[in-house]
Amino acid sequence: MVQLLSQYTFHIVIAAAIAAILYALYLVTQIVKQPRGTDAMIAIADAIHEGAVAYLRRQYSVVAGIAVVLFAIITWLLGMHVAAGFLVGAVTSAIAGIVGMYVSVNANVRVAESANKGLSAAFKLSFQGGAVTGLLVAGLALLATVTTFLVARQNLSLPQTLTTLIGLGFGGSLISVFARLGGGIFTKAADVGTDMVGKIEQGIPEDDPRNPGVIADQVGDNVGDCAGMAADLFETYIVTTVAAMLLGTLTGKGEVAFIFPLLLGAVALVATIIGTLFVKLPRSGSIMGALYRGLAATVVMSAVLLYPITQLYLGMSQFFAIVIGFGVALAMVGLTEFFTSKKFSSIKNLAIASQTGHATNIIAGLALSLRSTFPAILVIGVGILLAYQVGGLYAVAIAATAMLSLTGIVVAIDAFGPITDNAGGIAEMANLPEKTRKVTDALDAVGNTTKAVTKAYAIASAGLAALVLFASYTQELGESSPISFSLADPSVLVGLFIGGALPYLFASMALESVGRAAVTVANEIRRQFKEIKGIMKGTERPDYKRCVDLVTQAALKEMIVPALLPVLVPIIVAFTLGAQALGGLLIGTIVTGLFVALSMTTGGAAWDNAKKYIEEGHFGGKGSFAHQAAVTGDTVGDPYKDTAGPAINPMIKVANIVALLIAPLLA
Amino acid sequence: MVQLLSQYTFHIVIAAAIAAILYALYLVTQIVKQPRGTDAMIAIADAIHEGAVAYLRRQYSVVAGIAVVLFAIITWLLGMHVAAGFLVGAVTSAIAGIVGMYVSVNANVRVAESANKGLSAAFKLSFQGGAVTGLLVAGLALLATVTTFLVARQNLSLPQTLTTLIGLGFGGSLISVFARLGGGIFTKAADVGTDMVGKIEQGIPEDDPRNPGVIADQVGDNVGDCAGMAADLFETYIVTTVAAMLLGTLTGKGEVAFIFPLLLGAVALVATIIGTLFVKLPRSGSIMGALYRGLAATVVMSAVLLYPITQLYLGMSQFFAIVIGFGVALAMVGLTEFFTSKKFSSIKNLAIASQTGHATNIIAGLALSLRSTFPAILVIGVGILLAYQVGGLYAVAIAATAMLSLTGIVVAIDAFGPITDNAGGIAEMANLPEKTRKVTDALDAVGNTTKAVTKAYAIASAGLAALVLFASYTQELGESSPISFSLADPSVLVGLFIGGALPYLFASMALESVGRAAVTVANEIRRQFKEIKGIMKGTERPDYKRCVDLVTQAALKEMIVPALLPVLVPIIVAFTLGAQALGGLLIGTIVTGLFVALSMTTGGAAWDNAKKYIEEGHFGGKGSFAHQAAVTGDTVGDPYKDTAGPAINPMIKVANIVALLIAPLLA
């Protein structure tokens, strides 16, 4: 049985990946069949589409330049096969991002149109949009990994195959850190800059078509939340699978080391396809309930299918590791909901603090963001310990892989958020009736929570994936000579300090980038309001495209230095302070990275939802003093949750993969 | 020569400590000779004095209750000698806090009066006040350490002597964490609550005697900035000296292990007495320059005196360690000035960001606070590595001790800040002429920077001291069986996570405590304005005492749970996850603790000074939109820099000392 299964494993994996991709493409045909609405809506959607494509084209041109340089360096230092892996990872990661953006810009206007027919139709369509991205991300990631592995295995030695896979992970992560950061800076700079002049100075509502920055703001949702998130989870998926393969090989699991993680991914992907079919609006109309049903169905089905397979290959203990991985994923979802959903006390207390002003709102939000890390870190810690107890270091890798195998459904749940956000913007700009806006608003509100939930999932996954990478680094170095990374060794300690400082520096740079880019776009919007006289009367069209161009330039300029930090600092530390210090650096980055990223994404979402809670009519509702304070909190939270926080995920992994790549040079 | 010196070492140390104490008492007689001004001033000063004494009495009553319980537990589990050490540490730490408060409440009104005579007289008096606290803190700490050691050494075995000294450190640290936290909550709750109703709701200026919270606000400066800081550095001094003795003994330095750290402290203390004489206002009138002259004189003199002594006992390499310790201290001072002084670009950029509103001010301030950790952590890291290079682990301990030997002069520079702050408040309340206010304002502005600088010094010292404690913990455990604390061990990793989470949880609790306590006092102030009709007209006196009582109760209630975190969590982790996990926890707490504390204290000071920069007339000056935004930033920064940030110092050390205490039970 094992042999029979093993013989066809790779066929099964490839088939599952292709099935997911084909099903996603089928969904695309269903989506594009839907009507795009009035001419006004189509014109807006086209402008958004055009802006998003233009941004991504330029982003990837810049990144391609950097990738070419790295490709040459990798070829020279580590060999052609690693460089080839790097290239595949980089290209497929870029494809994942482009797909995320493409689906979103095509679905948004159709969701707006379908919202005329009511919540049920709009929800169905927007979730289909999300499902396309989710299935394509997971399917492509699995396909890229399995084909790279097969090609490498047939032509190269085992160690070379492993380094090719590490190259694959590096390519994916590097692109992802640029996508997350560039997209994150774009989306928040456009958002803040547009609101600053439109809402505050000119007193016109959000998404008002008279605002020259309004298209840039919508473009931002697509390139940040969609393309960025897709590239991020794409690379986490690949990196985790590769790390599990690597650790399995280094700890002597033989061929199973390659077979099992891929099979796990394939099974979960099939379960995900079925799981998406469970997402249907219940009679109660609970959107969140519908989404969680899909998640629950996927988890249960995956577990049932994986039970016999795991028994066959690895035994009962590693099945527990899978359950632990699923458990951590679900616990992260629950915890984030607790801290960011309007149903619970945290948000209410934040709203109460807004009554006494801007400063008390900020202090309460900061306290919430700091506190939210504690239970999350406990969950991750308990997960690691339990997994280790049941099956050693390898079980930690399996738990991480299991957690990541839910990528498809998680991205599906997440990606529907920005689609509905965009649909709402289009509805507003095209002056659709109040009833329609209510539908898109309801979807958008849920989208906010799912975005926060997914980010916490992504961070926890990134942390686990990075730990598995670190374990591989330890094993790799240990092959030639035993290595301890003792905390009593001052190099390790200093590495820990420097590594710990990286997320702080990175986050600081990201926050400042948003500030600078926002000022650039705000100045342009002010200029247009002043020079194009007919804008406010609605007789002249603002120059949307110029705003998009300016944010694009600013975001691309700002993303380069911070994105290169996790590549350069580990190399510098490795060759000045040595392999022990590098080990400390990796763990330092993981530890503070988890705290900074978790606190920022949770805090940001909490501020956002506290504002929404007040807007529902509590504590004076819209326009009240409490509301003004809550808007301040929301604005502070924006770059927290959408730029700095999420970009830390790929950053942590890039640092760890760079260490793995240079490990042979250090040993 | 060595023998001759060694024979009289303890006499020399005791003589130096007593000399410092006597000189401080002489300064006290000089201060109390100065006039206290008008009847109105005396009445205000008496009210502040009374409030501060009442608060400290109640704070120490609460803490005494907890200390008695711990005394019993320590006696039972670890022996009478450890408990005795604990008691000495606790009582002397409390004395240090009380001294800090006492000097301040007696100097404040005299400084206000002398400000009538001009800057020079007021500066001299306020620095004398600071010098009293500085010399008493360092002198008492040295005296407590040397006498405890001598008594223990004569009556107990060597291992018992060591644990007695650890007990001494624990007593000091525990009291200090309560003093820092309780005082920090008091001072900021009173400040925020008073401003919230007075400035914002009633539109009366700061320090207006009609505000019922105004005395509580002044009391807060004394119990927070003076008593809290004094207790904090007192315990860091003791703990570092004890840790150096311990590590020296465990690494086989023999009697020199005890002699040298005490001698280092004694020599630096003599240099400090002389150094304070160098503090004189130069012709240019630069207050900061005058203070730095004192610091530079102390450093140079200490180095010159320590050179032959170190040669004699330990050799040249350890003298380098001392120089490194001084270097780290000076570098921390310089870095903090760079990030928080109005002379440099950071503050200007923060002021620029205030022009676009509350949110951009907060984002820019958060970015600054995150970024400021990077160079600081590099300095600490380079210091550790260099010290280790020149003389191994013991050199790290010596560098830390050298850094801490500057406590006297650093506290002197710091403590003058709250004295002048209070003097300014009294001048305002007693309606002293504009000219006098200008003098106290000038002193107060410098006080803000010195407070920030000292906090950074205190944090870096706390980090180094904690690392030395950790090294002792490792050695202690390693005595029976070798221990590695390998990062590849999942228990160590999970310990690292839990330890990393502690400062986050602690800081979050501290921030929320301030919020809750501030609301309590704000409600009381509102009640008084409403019920006592004559307050606003100035015909009736508000009930100041009741406000002081309420903040006292609130602060004491809030401080207990967070202060017990660093005691209980290490014990729980040790006995559930083991000694390895506890090692991880200690380092995790040190790493994230340094980042959280540094970012909060620097960020808070930067917000404060950006506000002051705008008030000087930039970007529209007082009352402008930029100023409103800057006030929000300043209010957010208040609990950051005066409550949560500094209280992390003793917290880190308490966790590490608890580990040392329970190490014998784990081995």
Coordinates of C-alpha atoms in Angstrom, one line a residue, chain A residues 192 196 200 356 358-360 362-364 366-374 377-378 380-382 384-385 388 393 396 467 470 474 483-494 496-505 507-509 511-512 515 519 526 569 577 583-584 587-588 590-592 594-596 599-600 607 625 631-633 635-637 639-640, chain B residues 192 196 200 356 358-360 362-364 366-374 377-378 380-382 384-385 388 393 396 467 470 474 483-494 496-505 507-509 511-512 515 519 526 569 577 583-584 587-588 590-592 594-596 599-600 607 625 631-633 635-637 639-640:
Chain A
V192 CA -4.1 58.7 4.0
M196 CA -6.2 64.2 4.4
I200 CA -10.4 67.0 6.3
T356 CA -12.1 61.3 26.3
H358 CA -7.5 61.4 20.7
A359 CA -4.8 60.6 23.2
T360 CA -6.8 58.2 25.3
I362 CA -4.3 56.0 21.2
I363 CA -3.2 54.9 24.6
A364 CA -6.0 52.3 24.9
L366 CA -1.6 50.7 22.1
A367 CA -2.3 48.9 25.3
L368 CA -4.7 46.5 23.4
S369 CA -2.1 45.9 20.7
L370 CA 0.6 45.1 23.2
R371 CA -1.7 42.8 25.3
S372 CA -3.0 40.9 22.3
T373 CA 0.4 39.3 21.7
F374 CA 0.4 37.4 25.0
I377 CA 2.4 33.7 21.7
L378 CA 1.2 31.2 24.3
I380 CA 2.2 29.2 19.3
G381 CA 4.5 28.2 22.2
V382 CA 2.1 25.5 23.4
I384 CA 5.5 24.0 19.4
L385 CA 5.9 22.1 22.7
Y388 CA 7.8 18.4 19.9
L393 CA 11.5 18.5 15.8
V396 CA 7.0 20.9 14.5
L467 CA 11.5 28.2 13.1
F470 CA 16.1 27.8 11.7
T474 CA 21.0 24.3 12.8
I483 CA 26.7 23.6 17.0
S484 CA 24.8 24.7 20.1
F485 CA 23.7 28.3 19.8
S486 CA 24.0 28.6 23.5
L487 CA 22.5 31.7 25.1
A488 CA 25.5 31.8 27.3
D489 CA 27.6 32.6 24.2
P490 CA 28.0 36.3 23.8
S491 CA 28.0 36.1 20.0
V492 CA 24.6 34.4 20.1
L493 CA 23.4 37.1 22.5
V494 CA 24.6 39.9 20.3
L496 CA 19.8 38.0 19.2
F497 CA 19.9 41.7 19.9
I498 CA 20.7 42.6 16.3
G499 CA 18.1 40.2 15.0
G500 CA 15.6 41.6 17.5
A501 CA 16.3 45.1 16.3
L502 CA 15.5 44.3 12.6
P503 CA 11.7 44.2 12.8
Y504 CA 11.8 47.4 14.8
L505 CA 13.9 49.2 12.2
A507 CA 8.6 48.7 10.9
S508 CA 9.9 52.1 11.6
M509 CA 11.0 52.6 8.0
L511 CA 5.7 53.7 8.8
E512 CA 7.9 56.6 7.7
G515 CA 4.1 59.2 5.8
V519 CA 2.5 63.8 1.8
R526 CA -4.1 70.0 -3.3
V569 CA 22.1 42.3 7.6
L577 CA 30.4 37.8 13.8
G583 CA 21.8 31.8 14.6
G584 CA 21.1 34.3 17.4
I587 CA 15.8 33.7 16.5
G588 CA 15.9 37.4 17.6
I590 CA 11.5 35.7 14.8
V591 CA 10.8 36.6 18.4
T592 CA 10.5 40.3 18.1
L594 CA 6.2 38.0 15.9
F595 CA 5.5 40.5 18.7
V596 CA 5.8 43.6 16.5
S599 CA 0.6 43.8 17.9
M600 CA 0.5 46.0 14.8
W607 CA -8.8 50.8 16.0
F625 CA -16.0 64.0 19.6
V631 CA -10.8 58.4 13.3
T632 CA -7.3 59.3 14.6
G633 CA -6.9 55.8 16.0
T635 CA -5.5 56.4 10.7
V636 CA -2.7 55.4 13.0
G637 CA -3.8 51.8 12.7
P639 CA 0.0 51.7 8.3
Y640 CA 0.2 49.5 11.4
Chain B
V192 CA -3.6 63.2 32.6
M196 CA -8.2 66.4 31.0
I200 CA -9.5 70.8 28.1
T356 CA -1.0 67.5 9.3
H358 CA -3.1 64.1 15.5
A359 CA -2.6 60.8 13.5
T360 CA 0.5 61.9 11.6
I362 CA 1.4 59.7 16.4
I363 CA 2.6 57.7 13.4
A364 CA 5.8 59.8 13.2
L366 CA 5.9 55.7 16.9
A367 CA 8.3 55.4 14.0
L368 CA 10.8 57.4 15.9
S369 CA 10.4 55.3 19.0
L370 CA 10.8 52.1 17.0
R371 CA 13.9 53.4 15.2
S372 CA 15.6 54.8 18.2
T373 CA 16.2 51.2 19.5
F374 CA 18.5 50.2 16.7
I377 CA 21.0 48.1 20.9
L378 CA 24.1 48.1 18.6
I380 CA 25.0 47.6 23.9
G381 CA 25.9 44.7 21.6
V382 CA 29.2 46.1 20.7
I384 CA 29.2 43.2 25.3
L385 CA 31.3 41.7 22.4
Y388 CA 34.0 39.6 26.1
L393 CA 32.3 36.8 30.7
V396 CA 31.1 41.9 30.8
L467 CA 22.7 39.6 31.4
F470 CA 21.7 35.4 33.6
T474 CA 23.9 29.6 33.9
I483 CA 23.8 23.3 30.7
S484 CA 23.6 24.8 27.2
F485 CA 20.4 26.8 26.7
S486 CA 20.5 25.8 23.0
L487 CA 18.2 27.7 20.8
A488 CA 17.6 24.4 19.0
D489 CA 15.9 23.2 22.2
P490 CA 12.1 23.8 21.9
S491 CA 11.8 24.4 25.7
V492 CA 14.4 27.2 25.4
L493 CA 12.5 28.6 22.4
V494 CA 9.1 28.5 24.2
L496 CA 12.1 32.8 25.0
F497 CA 8.6 33.4 23.6
I498 CA 7.0 33.6 27.1
G499 CA 9.8 35.8 28.4
G500 CA 9.5 38.0 25.3
A501 CA 5.8 38.4 26.0
L502 CA 6.2 39.5 29.6
P503 CA 7.3 43.1 28.9
Y504 CA 4.5 43.4 26.4
L505 CA 1.9 42.3 28.9
A507 CA 3.6 47.5 29.6
S508 CA 0.0 47.0 28.4
M509 CA -1.2 46.6 32.0
L511 CA -0.8 51.8 30.2
E512 CA -4.3 50.7 31.1
G515 CA -6.0 55.2 31.9
V519 CA -10.6 58.6 34.8
R526 CA -15.4 67.3 37.7
V569 CA 5.8 33.7 35.8
L577 CA 8.7 23.6 31.7
G583 CA 16.8 30.3 30.8
G584 CA 15.0 31.1 27.6
I587 CA 16.8 36.1 27.8
G588 CA 13.4 36.7 26.1
I590 CA 15.8 41.0 28.5
V591 CA 15.6 41.2 24.7
T592 CA 12.1 42.4 24.3
L594 CA 15.2 46.4 26.2
F595 CA 13.3 47.2 23.0
V596 CA 10.0 48.0 24.7
S599 CA 11.3 52.7 22.5
M600 CA 8.8 54.0 25.1
W607 CA 6.8 63.7 21.8
F625 CA -3.4 73.0 14.9
V631 CA -0.3 67.9 22.8
T632 CA -2.0 64.6 21.8
G633 CA 1.5 63.1 21.2
T635 CA -0.2 62.9 26.3
V636 CA 0.4 59.5 24.7
G637 CA 4.0 59.8 25.5
P639 CA 2.6 56.9 30.4
Y640 CA 5.0 55.6 27.8

